Every structure is written in C-alpha cells, then in structure tokens.
Amino acid sequence: MQGSANLNLMIKAARKAGRSLVKDFREVENLQVSMKGAGDFVSRADIAAEKIIKDELLSARPNYGWVGEESDAEEGADPTRRWIVDPLDGTTNFLHGLPHWAVSIGLEHKGEVVAGVIFDPAKDEMFIAEKGNGAWMNETRLRVSGRTRMIEALFATGLPFGGRADLPETIRDLGRLLPACSGVRRWGAAALDMAYVAAGRLDGYWERGLHSWDVAAGIVILREAGGLVEPLSPGGDMLEDGQLICANEKIFDQFARVIRNVA
C-alpha cells in the first residue's frame, strides 16, 4: 500500500518504539522473581516507548495536538489534528512475558480518525489503514470475515479486573452471548482485538471502560476492512465514552442485539 506522508511517519514511529519494547520484553523474564521490579521496569519501558513516538511525530508535525496514555494531553497550533497514542497496549501481558501486546497510533482530523497503525512487534504484524485506502497487514489487504451465523462466530472482549464497576454488566453480556456463539476470547490487548476483527480472525468485539488511545487506530482499520464499529450505547461517542461494539457487516446486527439486550 502506498501511504501518505503522515501514515509513513506513523509506521516509522511504531517500528522504532517496537524495537525498544522488544528489547525490554526480553528483559522481563529475568525480572519475574520480583514483581515490583518487573512492574517498575515495564512502566519505564512504556514511558520510554511513548517518548520515542512523541519525539518522532511531533518533530515532524509540531503543530498537531497530542493525546497519549503516559503523558498529559497537548493542544496543537493546528486544532483540527491530533495524534492519539498508546505506546504499549497489553501492559499486563507484557509484564507476564506473554507475547501479545502492541503499539497503537491514530491520527484524528476534525473529530474523525483518518489513519491508524497497530504494530505487534512480537509477531512482526503491522496493521495499517488510511481513510479511503483500505486496510492492510504487512503486504496483505485486510477484510473482515464473511461469517453470517452467530453459532459459528468467535468474539473477543475485555474482562474487568481489580474491582471495576462494569464487571456485572460484562458477566450478563457473557451469559447471553456464550450460548449463542462459537466462543469468546480475552486476549488482553484491545487494539489487537480490533485489528483481529479487521483481519477476519475474530468476527466481533465489544468492551467498556476503554480510553481513546486504546481504540482510535482500530476504528479506522476496522472500517477500512469492511467492518462496522459503533458506540455500545447508540448515539454515544466511542473516543470519549470508552465503549464500543464492532463486527463484520453480516453478523453485526445479531451480535449487537445480544450485547445490547434488545429483543
């Protein structure tokens, strides 16, 4: 895919941060004996990766705004454009030595995400999309799955942890969905869940309690791969509310009825 200058900049930044994280990931195993040591190390790795991305993006586009997980939001001289970045989505996996985590970079223009990059350095899979140009994984064009029957469909979500208030809702969701589908996965990295729906590896995904940096890149990648993505509560704002539902077009309505509990 021939990307714009902005998309190429995002890819370069994601790769650079990915190299730093892979190096740190190799060290994590050595630190498992001391959980505090490992936790401190991973949060430093996360902050270092964000700095790499921020330096790359803002040195090339100093006028753009910035929203990142590890640093304060910044208003740019150009109020219509901002970077939305998660330098390490799947921190808990990273901390436990599980090779399922990603760098996520979205570019928002006038309230709409117009380009996205989700990079999984452990598997060397780069998911990219730009509005109107389709979605790609490395050199392969992405397309959502063609499944039409709920009983054959595989879904993903996140499970609330640490006493989060949305746990009862998620348990009710699972109670309705599990009898109707082929399975539900909890991979622990929202950006990759969305990328996997775009790639047809999963048929749908929903979650609450997310942040804009978890989902920004995934929204444009999913749409460009032919998927539907909506706020979990109709009329909501996915980037602000932190809840969404997505699936291939053929199964979306059936899936959304189950999750939204609409008869």
Short mmCIF file of C-alpha atoms in Angstrom, two decimals:
data_model
loop_
_atom_site.label_atom_id
_atom_site.label_comp_id
_atom_site.label_asym_id
_atom_site.label_seq_id
_atom_site.Cartn_x
_atom_site.Cartn_y
_atom_site.Cartn_z
CA MET A 1 0.00 0.00 0.00
CA GLN A 2 1.25 3.46 -0.92
CA GLY A 3 0.61 5.53 2.20
CA SER A 4 0.59 9.27 2.76
CA ALA A 5 3.49 11.08 4.43
CA ASN A 6 1.56 11.01 7.71
CA LEU A 7 0.94 7.26 7.55
CA ASN A 8 4.59 6.57 6.72
CA LEU A 9 5.59 8.72 9.68
CA MET A 10 3.26 6.71 11.96
CA ILE A 11 4.69 3.39 10.69
CA LYS A 12 8.24 4.60 11.28
CA ALA A 13 7.42 5.75 14.83
CA ALA A 14 5.63 2.46 15.65
CA ARG A 15 8.60 0.40 14.40
CA LYS A 16 11.08 2.47 16.37
CA ALA A 17 9.05 2.14 19.59
CA GLY A 18 8.52 -1.56 18.84
CA ARG A 19 12.26 -2.19 18.66
CA SER A 20 12.74 -0.57 22.06
CA LEU A 21 9.87 -2.59 23.57
CA VAL A 22 11.09 -5.92 22.15
CA LYS A 23 14.46 -5.32 23.78
CA ASP A 24 12.74 -4.58 27.10
CA PHE A 25 10.40 -7.56 26.68
CA ARG A 26 13.40 -9.89 26.61
CA GLU A 27 14.43 -8.50 29.99
CA VAL A 28 11.02 -9.03 31.61
CA GLU A 29 11.55 -12.76 32.16
CA ASN A 30 14.65 -12.02 34.21
CA LEU A 31 12.62 -9.77 36.48
CA GLN A 32 9.72 -12.13 37.22
CA VAL A 33 11.26 -13.12 40.57
CA SER A 34 10.50 -9.64 41.89
CA MET A 35 7.02 -8.49 40.88
CA LYS A 36 7.68 -4.92 41.98
CA GLY A 37 10.91 -4.88 39.99
CA ALA A 38 9.14 -6.19 36.91
CA GLY A 39 6.25 -3.74 37.31
CA ASP A 40 8.53 -0.74 37.69
CA PHE A 41 10.62 -1.89 34.73
CA VAL A 42 7.57 -2.28 32.47
CA SER A 43 6.17 1.14 33.37
CA ARG A 44 9.58 2.63 32.48
CA ALA A 45 9.55 0.69 29.17
CA ASP A 46 6.04 2.07 28.47
CA ILE A 47 7.08 5.67 29.17
CA ALA A 48 10.27 5.28 27.08
CA ALA A 49 8.24 3.95 24.12
CA GLU A 50 5.83 6.86 24.33
CA LYS A 51 8.72 9.34 24.35
CA ILE A 52 10.15 7.71 21.19
CA ILE A 53 6.79 8.02 19.41
CA LYS A 54 6.15 11.56 20.62
CA ASP A 55 9.61 12.74 19.55
CA GLU A 56 9.16 11.19 16.08
CA LEU A 57 5.65 12.51 15.48
CA LEU A 58 5.93 16.00 16.98
CA SER A 59 9.33 16.76 15.49
CA ALA A 60 7.81 16.07 12.06
CA ARG A 61 4.39 17.64 12.81
CA PRO A 62 4.96 20.20 15.60
CA ASN A 63 1.56 21.84 15.04
CA TYR A 64 -0.52 18.72 15.75
CA GLY A 65 -2.11 18.04 19.13
CA TRP A 66 -1.22 15.04 21.28
CA VAL A 67 -3.10 12.54 23.44
CA GLY A 68 -1.05 9.70 24.94
CA GLU A 69 -1.57 7.23 27.74
CA GLU A 70 1.61 8.14 29.62
CA SER A 71 1.72 11.92 29.25
CA ASP A 72 -0.51 15.00 29.50
CA ALA A 73 -2.64 15.93 26.51
CA GLU A 74 -1.37 18.87 24.47
CA GLU A 75 -3.33 21.25 22.28
CA GLY A 76 -1.59 21.81 18.95
CA ALA A 77 -1.33 25.05 16.99
CA ASP A 78 -3.48 23.20 14.43
CA PRO A 79 -6.64 22.48 16.48
CA THR A 80 -8.08 20.16 13.80
CA ARG A 81 -5.44 17.43 14.04
CA ARG A 82 -4.12 15.34 16.92
CA TRP A 83 -2.17 12.14 17.47
CA ILE A 84 -3.83 9.57 19.76
CA VAL A 85 -1.23 7.10 21.04
CA ASP A 86 -0.98 4.02 23.23
CA PRO A 87 2.71 3.09 23.33
CA LEU A 88 2.04 -0.30 24.93
CA ASP A 89 -1.44 -1.79 24.72
CA GLY A 90 -1.45 -5.06 26.65
CA THR A 91 0.82 -4.00 29.51
CA THR A 92 -0.29 -6.89 31.74
CA ASN A 93 0.60 -9.40 29.02
CA PHE A 94 3.98 -7.70 28.59
CA LEU A 95 4.58 -7.81 32.35
CA HIS A 96 3.85 -11.55 32.43
CA GLY A 97 6.06 -12.37 29.46
CA LEU A 98 3.09 -13.07 27.14
CA PRO A 99 3.95 -12.04 23.55
CA HIS A 100 0.61 -10.35 22.81
CA TRP A 101 0.84 -6.56 23.01
CA ALA A 102 1.02 -3.69 20.56
CA VAL A 103 1.87 -0.10 19.76
CA SER A 104 -1.21 1.87 18.64
CA ILE A 105 -1.13 5.24 16.84
CA GLY A 106 -4.18 7.06 15.49
CA LEU A 107 -4.44 10.39 13.66
CA GLU A 108 -7.62 12.36 14.23
CA HIS A 109 -8.74 15.14 11.88
CA LYS A 110 -11.78 17.28 12.75
CA GLY A 111 -13.08 14.69 15.21
CA GLU A 112 -12.65 11.68 12.91
CA VAL A 113 -9.82 9.15 12.99
CA VAL A 114 -8.40 9.22 9.46
CA ALA A 115 -5.31 6.99 9.80
CA GLY A 116 -4.28 4.21 12.14
CA VAL A 117 -1.33 1.93 12.83
CA ILE A 118 -1.34 -1.05 15.21
CA PHE A 119 2.03 -2.78 15.40
CA ASP A 120 2.56 -6.15 17.09
CA PRO A 121 6.38 -6.34 17.32
CA ALA A 122 6.48 -9.84 18.84
CA LYS A 123 4.82 -11.28 15.71
CA ASP A 124 6.05 -8.58 13.30
CA GLU A 125 2.49 -7.77 12.22
CA MET A 126 1.79 -4.18 11.19
CA PHE A 127 -1.90 -3.34 10.74
CA ILE A 128 -2.44 -0.03 8.91
CA ALA A 129 -5.25 1.95 7.33
CA GLU A 130 -5.98 5.35 5.95
CA LYS A 131 -9.49 6.61 5.25
CA GLY A 132 -10.50 5.68 1.71
CA ASN A 133 -7.44 3.49 1.02
CA GLY A 134 -8.37 0.16 2.62
CA ALA A 135 -6.68 -1.69 5.47
CA TRP A 136 -3.54 -3.81 5.32
CA MET A 137 -1.50 -6.19 7.44
CA ASN A 138 2.09 -6.03 6.20
CA GLU A 139 1.57 -6.60 2.44
CA THR A 140 -1.84 -8.29 2.70
CA ARG A 141 -5.16 -6.50 2.17
CA LEU A 142 -7.41 -6.92 5.20
CA ARG A 143 -11.03 -7.99 5.00
CA VAL A 144 -13.41 -8.81 7.82
CA SER A 145 -14.77 -12.37 7.97
CA GLY A 146 -17.78 -13.44 5.94
CA ARG A 147 -19.47 -15.48 8.68
CA THR A 148 -23.20 -14.98 8.95
CA ARG A 149 -24.23 -17.39 11.73
CA MET A 150 -23.74 -16.49 15.38
CA ILE A 151 -23.18 -20.12 16.34
CA GLU A 152 -20.07 -20.22 14.08
CA ALA A 153 -18.75 -16.82 15.18
CA LEU A 154 -15.83 -16.11 17.52
CA PHE A 155 -15.85 -12.94 19.61
CA ALA A 156 -13.50 -11.10 21.95
CA THR A 157 -13.90 -8.75 24.88
CA GLY A 158 -12.02 -7.50 27.89
CA LEU A 159 -12.91 -8.72 31.37
CA PRO A 160 -13.00 -6.02 34.04
CA PHE A 161 -10.40 -6.54 36.74
CA GLY A 162 -9.41 -5.04 40.07
CA GLY A 163 -12.95 -4.31 41.24
CA ARG A 164 -14.04 -2.26 38.22
CA ALA A 165 -17.71 -1.28 38.29
CA ASP A 166 -18.62 -2.73 34.88
CA LEU A 167 -17.96 -6.36 35.88
CA PRO A 168 -21.67 -7.25 36.48
CA GLU A 169 -22.63 -5.88 33.03
CA THR A 170 -19.89 -7.90 31.33
CA ILE A 171 -20.96 -11.09 33.14
CA ARG A 172 -24.53 -10.50 31.93
CA ASP A 173 -23.20 -9.97 28.37
CA LEU A 174 -21.33 -13.28 28.54
CA GLY A 175 -24.38 -15.06 29.93
CA ARG A 176 -26.35 -14.06 26.83
CA LEU A 177 -23.57 -14.43 24.26
CA LEU A 178 -21.80 -17.67 25.19
CA PRO A 179 -24.79 -19.97 24.48
CA ALA A 180 -25.28 -18.30 21.09
CA CYS A 181 -21.75 -18.36 19.63
CA SER A 182 -18.66 -20.44 18.92
CA GLY A 183 -16.60 -18.85 21.70
CA VAL A 184 -15.31 -15.71 23.39
CA ARG A 185 -11.64 -14.83 23.81
CA ARG A 186 -10.00 -12.46 26.28
CA TRP A 187 -6.60 -11.63 24.77
CA GLY A 188 -5.81 -8.60 26.91
CA ALA A 189 -4.98 -6.02 24.21
CA ALA A 190 -7.92 -4.01 22.88
CA ALA A 191 -6.05 -2.66 19.84
CA LEU A 192 -5.18 -6.19 18.69
CA ASP A 193 -8.76 -7.38 19.28
CA MET A 194 -9.92 -4.71 16.83
CA ALA A 195 -7.12 -5.50 14.37
CA TYR A 196 -8.08 -9.19 14.51
CA VAL A 197 -11.72 -8.39 13.66
CA ALA A 198 -10.40 -6.37 10.69
CA ALA A 199 -8.28 -9.37 9.65
CA GLY A 200 -11.19 -11.82 9.91
CA ARG A 201 -9.53 -13.76 12.75
CA LEU A 202 -12.37 -12.71 15.05
CA ASP A 203 -15.94 -11.98 13.99
CA GLY A 204 -16.66 -9.28 16.55
CA TYR A 205 -15.52 -7.47 19.67
CA TRP A 206 -17.07 -5.33 22.38
CA GLU A 207 -15.80 -3.69 25.54
CA ARG A 208 -16.47 -0.97 28.12
CA GLY A 209 -14.05 1.11 30.15
CA LEU A 210 -11.64 1.85 27.31
CA HIS A 211 -9.71 5.03 26.51
CA SER A 212 -9.39 6.92 23.22
CA TRP A 213 -5.80 5.65 22.79
CA ASP A 214 -6.97 2.02 23.06
CA VAL A 215 -9.39 2.29 20.13
CA ALA A 216 -8.50 5.23 17.84
CA ALA A 217 -6.31 3.31 15.38
CA GLY A 218 -8.59 0.26 15.49
CA ILE A 219 -11.65 2.25 14.45
CA VAL A 220 -10.25 3.33 11.07
CA ILE A 221 -8.55 -0.03 10.43
CA LEU A 222 -11.82 -1.86 11.06
CA ARG A 223 -13.90 0.41 8.88
CA GLU A 224 -11.42 0.24 6.03
CA ALA A 225 -11.51 -3.58 6.26
CA GLY A 226 -15.29 -3.51 5.77
CA GLY A 227 -16.30 -3.84 9.42
CA LEU A 228 -18.93 -1.94 11.36
CA VAL A 229 -17.97 -0.21 14.59
CA GLU A 230 -20.41 1.71 16.77
CA PRO A 231 -20.72 3.07 20.30
CA LEU A 232 -22.09 0.40 22.62
CA SER A 233 -24.84 2.84 23.61
CA PRO A 234 -26.36 4.17 20.37
CA GLY A 235 -25.66 7.88 19.99
CA GLY A 236 -22.55 7.75 22.17
CA ASP A 237 -19.01 8.86 21.31
CA MET A 238 -16.52 5.97 21.14
CA LEU A 239 -13.43 8.07 21.78
CA GLU A 240 -15.00 9.90 24.72
CA ASP A 241 -17.18 7.17 26.26
CA GLY A 242 -14.66 4.33 26.02
CA GLN A 243 -17.16 1.69 24.96
CA LEU A 244 -17.78 0.16 21.56
CA ILE A 245 -19.00 -2.82 19.60
CA CYS A 246 -17.73 -3.99 16.22
CA ALA A 247 -18.18 -6.92 13.86
CA ASN A 248 -18.39 -7.91 10.23
CA GLU A 249 -21.38 -6.35 8.50
CA LYS A 250 -23.29 -9.62 8.10
CA ILE A 251 -23.29 -10.52 11.77
CA PHE A 252 -23.24 -7.07 13.37
CA ASP A 253 -26.99 -6.66 13.96
CA GLN A 254 -27.40 -10.13 15.52
CA PHE A 255 -24.33 -9.60 17.72
CA ALA A 256 -25.38 -6.07 18.75
CA ARG A 257 -28.87 -7.26 19.72
CA VAL A 258 -27.38 -9.85 22.08
CA ILE A 259 -24.88 -7.44 23.68
CA ARG A 260 -27.31 -4.52 23.89
CA ASN A 261 -30.01 -6.93 25.14
CA VAL A 262 -32.55 -5.75 22.57
CA ALA A 263 -35.37 -8.17 21.85
#
